[in-house]
Amino acid sequence: MKLTVVRTQFGTDATNGILLIDGIFECFTLEDQYQAVKVMHETCIPEGTYDIEFRKTGGFHAKYSERYKNAHYGMLHIQDVPNFTYILIHTGNTDEHTSGCLIVGETQQDLDSSKDGFIGSSTVAYKKMYTKVANQLLQGKKVSIEYTTIDKLLDKPAEQSDVYEKLQEISGEIKVLNAKLSGRNIT
């Protein structure tokens, strides 16, 4: 299984993106801001591809074990990120809830509206995504996550145009949803 984080908007305090699982839109993402030189608890991780494994120790694991009971097998821990440790995928709402980790949600606010970003219905998105990833890990299958940016993804060769088409479709769906939320009719 391959997860892909496509970073779509860079702000002064946060980074917006989307998460694809095997090329299919799963949810929205929020991370700390991009910085060329890492600042502890204030920087998104470097672009690249990393393995994901369970982490069965630490405060997040204890908290999520209590919260999700038998549906929690360990935190989704992103492995071997240069100069970063304990990078997890978890719930949260703003960049204040992440220290380099990836938070997921069902909705996302434009970074022009809030420098800290905002991601909504995080628990719903997390549970849905976690189940898919955990099932693969429990079967002993490899799960990786690639971090990239929208501009690099759109510049990829023609054989990867299916991802481009999917991103165009998602973009259109987001515009329609935003219009509906604003009370405008789309015809």
PDB file of C-alpha atoms in Angstrom:
ATOM      1  CA  MET A   1       0.000   0.000   0.000  1.00  0.00           C
ATOM      2  CA  LYS A   2       1.252   3.454  -0.871  1.00  0.00           C
ATOM      3  CA  LEU A   3       0.074   6.644   0.766  1.00  0.00           C
ATOM      4  CA  THR A   4       0.863   9.920  -0.955  1.00  0.00           C
ATOM      5  CA  VAL A   5       0.734  13.299   0.746  1.00  0.00           C
ATOM      6  CA  VAL A   6       0.363  15.979  -1.902  1.00  0.00           C
ATOM      7  CA  ARG A   7       1.157  19.365  -0.387  1.00  0.00           C
ATOM      8  CA  THR A   8      -1.119  21.911  -2.028  1.00  0.00           C
ATOM      9  CA  GLN A   9      -0.723  25.148  -0.045  1.00  0.00           C
ATOM     10  CA  PHE A  10       2.182  26.544   1.959  1.00  0.00           C
ATOM     11  CA  GLY A  11       1.523  29.108   4.682  1.00  0.00           C
ATOM     12  CA  THR A  12       3.635  30.908   7.258  1.00  0.00           C
ATOM     13  CA  ASP A  13       2.672  28.463  10.046  1.00  0.00           C
ATOM     14  CA  ALA A  14       1.088  25.473   8.294  1.00  0.00           C
ATOM     15  CA  THR A  15       1.010  23.333   5.156  1.00  0.00           C
ATOM     16  CA  ASN A  16      -2.214  22.050   3.580  1.00  0.00           C
ATOM     17  CA  GLY A  17      -2.425  18.908   1.501  1.00  0.00           C
ATOM     18  CA  ILE A  18      -4.390  15.867   0.526  1.00  0.00           C
ATOM     19  CA  LEU A  19      -3.776  12.197   1.274  1.00  0.00           C
ATOM     20  CA  LEU A  20      -4.150   9.587  -1.452  1.00  0.00           C
ATOM     21  CA  ILE A  21      -4.151   5.848  -0.775  1.00  0.00           C
ATOM     22  CA  ASP A  22      -2.980   3.919  -3.817  1.00  0.00           C
ATOM     23  CA  GLY A  23      -3.823   6.960  -5.950  1.00  0.00           C
ATOM     24  CA  ILE A  24      -7.348   7.480  -4.563  1.00  0.00           C
ATOM     25  CA  PHE A  25      -8.311  10.532  -2.497  1.00  0.00           C
ATOM     26  CA  GLU A  26      -8.692   9.637   1.182  1.00  0.00           C
ATOM     27  CA  CYS A  27      -8.731  12.892   3.167  1.00  0.00           C
ATOM     28  CA  PHE A  28      -7.128  16.281   3.750  1.00  0.00           C
ATOM     29  CA  THR A  29      -3.848  16.808   5.614  1.00  0.00           C
ATOM     30  CA  LEU A  30      -2.279  19.518   7.745  1.00  0.00           C
ATOM     31  CA  GLU A  31       1.356  19.819   8.779  1.00  0.00           C
ATOM     32  CA  ASP A  32       3.726  22.412  10.140  1.00  0.00           C
ATOM     33  CA  GLN A  33       5.169  24.919   7.688  1.00  0.00           C
ATOM     34  CA  TYR A  34       8.000  24.282   5.254  1.00  0.00           C
ATOM     35  CA  GLN A  35      11.392  25.606   6.354  1.00  0.00           C
ATOM     36  CA  ALA A  36      14.716  25.043   4.608  1.00  0.00           C
ATOM     37  CA  VAL A  37      16.417  24.622   7.996  1.00  0.00           C
ATOM     38  CA  LYS A  38      14.558  22.494  10.535  1.00  0.00           C
ATOM     39  CA  VAL A  39      13.134  24.211  13.604  1.00  0.00           C
ATOM     40  CA  MET A  40      12.086  21.744  16.324  1.00  0.00           C
ATOM     41  CA  HIS A  41       8.274  21.290  16.452  1.00  0.00           C
ATOM     42  CA  GLU A  42       7.773  23.857  13.655  1.00  0.00           C
ATOM     43  CA  THR A  43       8.786  22.175  10.387  1.00  0.00           C
ATOM     44  CA  CYS A  44       7.137  19.699   8.023  1.00  0.00           C
ATOM     45  CA  ILE A  45       9.246  16.671   7.135  1.00  0.00           C
ATOM     46  CA  PRO A  46      11.383  16.564   3.986  1.00  0.00           C
ATOM     47  CA  GLU A  47       9.905  15.330   0.732  1.00  0.00           C
ATOM     48  CA  GLY A  48      10.614  11.692   0.103  1.00  0.00           C
ATOM     49  CA  THR A  49       9.248   8.194   0.612  1.00  0.00           C
ATOM     50  CA  TYR A  50       9.244   6.526   4.021  1.00  0.00           C
ATOM     51  CA  ASP A  51       7.969   3.252   5.467  1.00  0.00           C
ATOM     52  CA  ILE A  52       5.182   3.208   8.038  1.00  0.00           C
ATOM     53  CA  GLU A  53       5.215   0.819  11.002  1.00  0.00           C
ATOM     54  CA  PHE A  54       3.286   0.536  14.242  1.00  0.00           C
ATOM     55  CA  ARG A  55       4.665   2.333  17.318  1.00  0.00           C
ATOM     56  CA  LYS A  56       3.358   0.637  20.456  1.00  0.00           C
ATOM     57  CA  THR A  57       4.894   2.874  23.110  1.00  0.00           C
ATOM     58  CA  GLY A  58       4.570   6.500  24.139  1.00  0.00           C
ATOM     59  CA  GLY A  59       1.849   8.903  25.183  1.00  0.00           C
ATOM     60  CA  PHE A  60      -0.063   8.921  21.901  1.00  0.00           C
ATOM     61  CA  HIS A  61      -0.222   5.121  21.880  1.00  0.00           C
ATOM     62  CA  ALA A  62      -1.582   5.015  25.443  1.00  0.00           C
ATOM     63  CA  LYS A  63      -4.133   7.744  24.688  1.00  0.00           C
ATOM     64  CA  TYR A  64      -5.326   6.150  21.440  1.00  0.00           C
ATOM     65  CA  SER A  65      -5.434   2.658  23.015  1.00  0.00           C
ATOM     66  CA  GLU A  66      -7.867   4.050  25.584  1.00  0.00           C
ATOM     67  CA  ARG A  67      -9.856   6.063  23.042  1.00  0.00           C
ATOM     68  CA  TYR A  68     -10.170   3.437  20.290  1.00  0.00           C
ATOM     69  CA  LYS A  69      -9.913   0.255  22.400  1.00  0.00           C
ATOM     70  CA  ASN A  70      -9.640  -2.896  20.244  1.00  0.00           C
ATOM     71  CA  ALA A  71      -9.526  -0.881  17.001  1.00  0.00           C
ATOM     72  CA  HIS A  72      -6.038   0.478  17.856  1.00  0.00           C
ATOM     73  CA  TYR A  73      -2.934  -1.632  17.199  1.00  0.00           C
ATOM     74  CA  GLY A  74      -0.263   1.047  17.500  1.00  0.00           C
ATOM     75  CA  MET A  75       0.388   4.536  16.186  1.00  0.00           C
ATOM     76  CA  LEU A  76       1.221   4.921  12.503  1.00  0.00           C
ATOM     77  CA  HIS A  77       4.899   5.790  12.804  1.00  0.00           C
ATOM     78  CA  ILE A  78       6.772   7.215   9.795  1.00  0.00           C
ATOM     79  CA  GLN A  79      10.217   5.631   9.736  1.00  0.00           C
ATOM     80  CA  ASP A  80      13.720   6.973   9.156  1.00  0.00           C
ATOM     81  CA  VAL A  81      12.942  10.637   8.489  1.00  0.00           C
ATOM     82  CA  PRO A  82      16.291  12.465   8.421  1.00  0.00           C
ATOM     83  CA  ASN A  83      16.736  14.683  11.517  1.00  0.00           C
ATOM     84  CA  PHE A  84      13.222  13.844  12.827  1.00  0.00           C
ATOM     85  CA  THR A  85      12.036  11.324  15.429  1.00  0.00           C
ATOM     86  CA  TYR A  86       8.628   9.921  16.367  1.00  0.00           C
ATOM     87  CA  ILE A  87       6.762  11.303  13.346  1.00  0.00           C
ATOM     88  CA  LEU A  88       3.190  10.004  13.574  1.00  0.00           C
ATOM     89  CA  ILE A  89      -0.121  10.264  11.747  1.00  0.00           C
ATOM     90  CA  HIS A  90      -2.821  11.366  14.191  1.00  0.00           C
ATOM     91  CA  THR A  91      -5.847  13.572  14.841  1.00  0.00           C
ATOM     92  CA  GLY A  92      -5.832  17.312  15.447  1.00  0.00           C
ATOM     93  CA  ASN A  93      -7.253  20.562  14.137  1.00  0.00           C
ATOM     94  CA  THR A  94      -4.488  23.159  13.700  1.00  0.00           C
ATOM     95  CA  ASP A  95      -0.728  23.270  13.306  1.00  0.00           C
ATOM     96  CA  GLU A  96      -0.591  23.710  17.084  1.00  0.00           C
ATOM     97  CA  HIS A  97      -1.590  20.015  17.332  1.00  0.00           C
ATOM     98  CA  THR A  98       1.406  18.760  15.364  1.00  0.00           C
ATOM     99  CA  SER A  99       5.134  18.783  15.947  1.00  0.00           C
ATOM    100  CA  GLY A 100       6.189  17.683  12.490  1.00  0.00           C
ATOM    101  CA  CYS A 101       3.504  14.971  12.435  1.00  0.00           C
ATOM    102  CA  LEU A 102       0.735  14.572   9.864  1.00  0.00           C
ATOM    103  CA  ILE A 103      -2.830  15.265  10.950  1.00  0.00           C
ATOM    104  CA  VAL A 104      -5.784  14.237   8.819  1.00  0.00           C
ATOM    105  CA  GLY A 105      -9.347  15.510   8.428  1.00  0.00           C
ATOM    106  CA  GLU A 106     -12.507  15.450   6.357  1.00  0.00           C
ATOM    107  CA  THR A 107     -12.498  19.230   5.758  1.00  0.00           C
ATOM    108  CA  GLN A 108      -9.813  21.857   5.335  1.00  0.00           C
ATOM    109  CA  GLN A 109      -9.651  25.633   5.634  1.00  0.00           C
ATOM    110  CA  ASP A 110      -7.710  27.734   3.156  1.00  0.00           C
ATOM    111  CA  LEU A 111      -4.470  29.008   4.718  1.00  0.00           C
ATOM    112  CA  ASP A 112      -5.352  32.511   3.547  1.00  0.00           C
ATOM    113  CA  SER A 113      -8.165  32.407   6.156  1.00  0.00           C
ATOM    114  CA  SER A 114      -6.026  31.227   9.078  1.00  0.00           C
ATOM    115  CA  LYS A 115      -2.244  31.083   9.370  1.00  0.00           C
ATOM    116  CA  ASP A 116      -2.473  28.037  11.688  1.00  0.00           C
ATOM    117  CA  GLY A 117      -4.675  26.184   9.210  1.00  0.00           C
ATOM    118  CA  PHE A 118      -7.715  24.230  10.261  1.00  0.00           C
ATOM    119  CA  ILE A 119      -8.745  20.700   9.525  1.00  0.00           C
ATOM    120  CA  GLY A 120     -12.186  19.420  10.586  1.00  0.00           C
ATOM    121  CA  SER A 121     -13.714  16.035  11.414  1.00  0.00           C
ATOM    122  CA  SER A 122     -10.246  14.723  12.124  1.00  0.00           C
ATOM    123  CA  THR A 123     -11.389  11.710  14.135  1.00  0.00           C
ATOM    124  CA  VAL A 124     -13.703  10.565  11.324  1.00  0.00           C
ATOM    125  CA  ALA A 125     -10.915  10.807   8.731  1.00  0.00           C
ATOM    126  CA  TYR A 126      -8.376   9.183  11.048  1.00  0.00           C
ATOM    127  CA  LYS A 127     -10.519   6.154  11.878  1.00  0.00           C
ATOM    128  CA  LYS A 128     -11.357   5.559   8.216  1.00  0.00           C
ATOM    129  CA  MET A 129      -7.733   5.882   7.082  1.00  0.00           C
ATOM    130  CA  TYR A 130      -6.270   4.030  10.081  1.00  0.00           C
ATOM    131  CA  THR A 131      -8.409   0.959   9.465  1.00  0.00           C
ATOM    132  CA  LYS A 132      -7.145   0.645   5.896  1.00  0.00           C
ATOM    133  CA  VAL A 133      -3.484   1.100   6.808  1.00  0.00           C
ATOM    134  CA  ALA A 134      -3.614  -1.052   9.956  1.00  0.00           C
ATOM    135  CA  ASN A 135      -5.189  -3.945   8.033  1.00  0.00           C
ATOM    136  CA  GLN A 136      -2.217  -3.977   5.661  1.00  0.00           C
ATOM    137  CA  LEU A 137       0.333  -3.769   8.478  1.00  0.00           C
ATOM    138  CA  LEU A 138      -1.414  -6.532  10.449  1.00  0.00           C
ATOM    139  CA  GLN A 139      -1.093  -8.783   7.383  1.00  0.00           C
ATOM    140  CA  GLY A 140       2.640  -8.106   7.311  1.00  0.00           C
ATOM    141  CA  LYS A 141       2.398  -6.056   4.112  1.00  0.00           C
ATOM    142  CA  LYS A 142       4.602  -3.064   3.430  1.00  0.00           C
ATOM    143  CA  VAL A 143       3.063   0.396   3.728  1.00  0.00           C
ATOM    144  CA  SER A 144       4.947   3.465   2.543  1.00  0.00           C
ATOM    145  CA  ILE A 145       4.167   7.170   2.447  1.00  0.00           C
ATOM    146  CA  GLU A 146       5.477   9.617  -0.124  1.00  0.00           C
ATOM    147  CA  TYR A 147       5.545  13.365   0.525  1.00  0.00           C
ATOM    148  CA  THR A 148       5.480  15.549  -2.571  1.00  0.00           C
ATOM    149  CA  THR A 149       4.085  18.860  -3.773  1.00  0.00           C
ATOM    150  CA  ILE A 150       1.300  19.522  -6.229  1.00  0.00           C
ATOM    151  CA  ASP A 151       3.603  21.257  -8.698  1.00  0.00           C
ATOM    152  CA  LYS A 152       6.011  18.301  -8.803  1.00  0.00           C
ATOM    153  CA  LEU A 153       3.161  15.854  -9.136  1.00  0.00           C
ATOM    154  CA  LEU A 154       1.673  17.775 -12.056  1.00  0.00           C
ATOM    155  CA  ASP A 155       5.060  17.811 -13.801  1.00  0.00           C
ATOM    156  CA  LYS A 156       5.361  13.994 -13.749  1.00  0.00           C
ATOM    157  CA  PRO A 157       5.483  12.006 -17.012  1.00  0.00           C
ATOM    158  CA  ALA A 158       2.385  11.135 -19.050  1.00  0.00           C
ATOM    159  CA  GLU A 159       2.181   7.576 -17.677  1.00  0.00           C
ATOM    160  CA  GLN A 160       1.197   9.103 -14.334  1.00  0.00           C
ATOM    161  CA  SER A 161      -1.543  11.264 -15.827  1.00  0.00           C
ATOM    162  CA  ASP A 162      -4.234   9.254 -13.999  1.00  0.00           C
ATOM    163  CA  VAL A 163      -3.125  10.924 -10.752  1.00  0.00           C
ATOM    164  CA  TYR A 164      -3.297  14.324 -12.455  1.00  0.00           C
ATOM    165  CA  GLU A 165      -6.821  13.593 -13.688  1.00  0.00           C
ATOM    166  CA  LYS A 166      -7.872  12.480 -10.192  1.00  0.00           C
ATOM    167  CA  LEU A 167      -6.469  15.691  -8.695  1.00  0.00           C
ATOM    168  CA  GLN A 168      -8.390  17.744 -11.279  1.00  0.00           C
ATOM    169  CA  GLU A 169     -11.583  15.849 -10.348  1.00  0.00           C
ATOM    170  CA  ILE A 170     -10.990  16.420  -6.623  1.00  0.00           C
ATOM    171  CA  SER A 171     -10.294  20.104  -7.252  1.00  0.00           C
ATOM    172  CA  GLY A 172     -13.620  20.423  -9.071  1.00  0.00           C
ATOM    173  CA  GLU A 173     -15.470  18.625  -6.270  1.00  0.00           C
ATOM    174  CA  ILE A 174     -13.920  20.956  -3.686  1.00  0.00           C
ATOM    175  CA  LYS A 175     -15.008  24.028  -5.665  1.00  0.00           C
ATOM    176  CA  VAL A 176     -18.578  22.709  -5.859  1.00  0.00           C
ATOM    177  CA  LEU A 177     -18.633  21.939  -2.119  1.00  0.00           C
ATOM    178  CA  ASN A 178     -17.260  25.381  -1.253  1.00  0.00           C
ATOM    179  CA  ALA A 179     -19.883  27.012  -3.436  1.00  0.00           C
ATOM    180  CA  LYS A 180     -22.659  25.002  -1.800  1.00  0.00           C
ATOM    181  CA  LEU A 181     -21.336  25.916   1.653  1.00  0.00           C
ATOM    182  CA  SER A 182     -21.466  29.589   0.592  1.00  0.00           C
ATOM    183  CA  GLY A 183     -25.100  29.169  -0.459  1.00  0.00           C
ATOM    184  CA  ARG A 184     -24.436  29.433  -4.197  1.00  0.00           C
ATOM    185  CA  ASN A 185     -26.009  27.092  -6.715  1.00  0.00           C
ATOM    186  CA  ILE A 186     -23.793  25.348  -9.222  1.00  0.00           C
ATOM    187  CA  THR A 187     -25.403  24.512 -12.560  1.00  0.00           C
TER     188      THR A 187
END
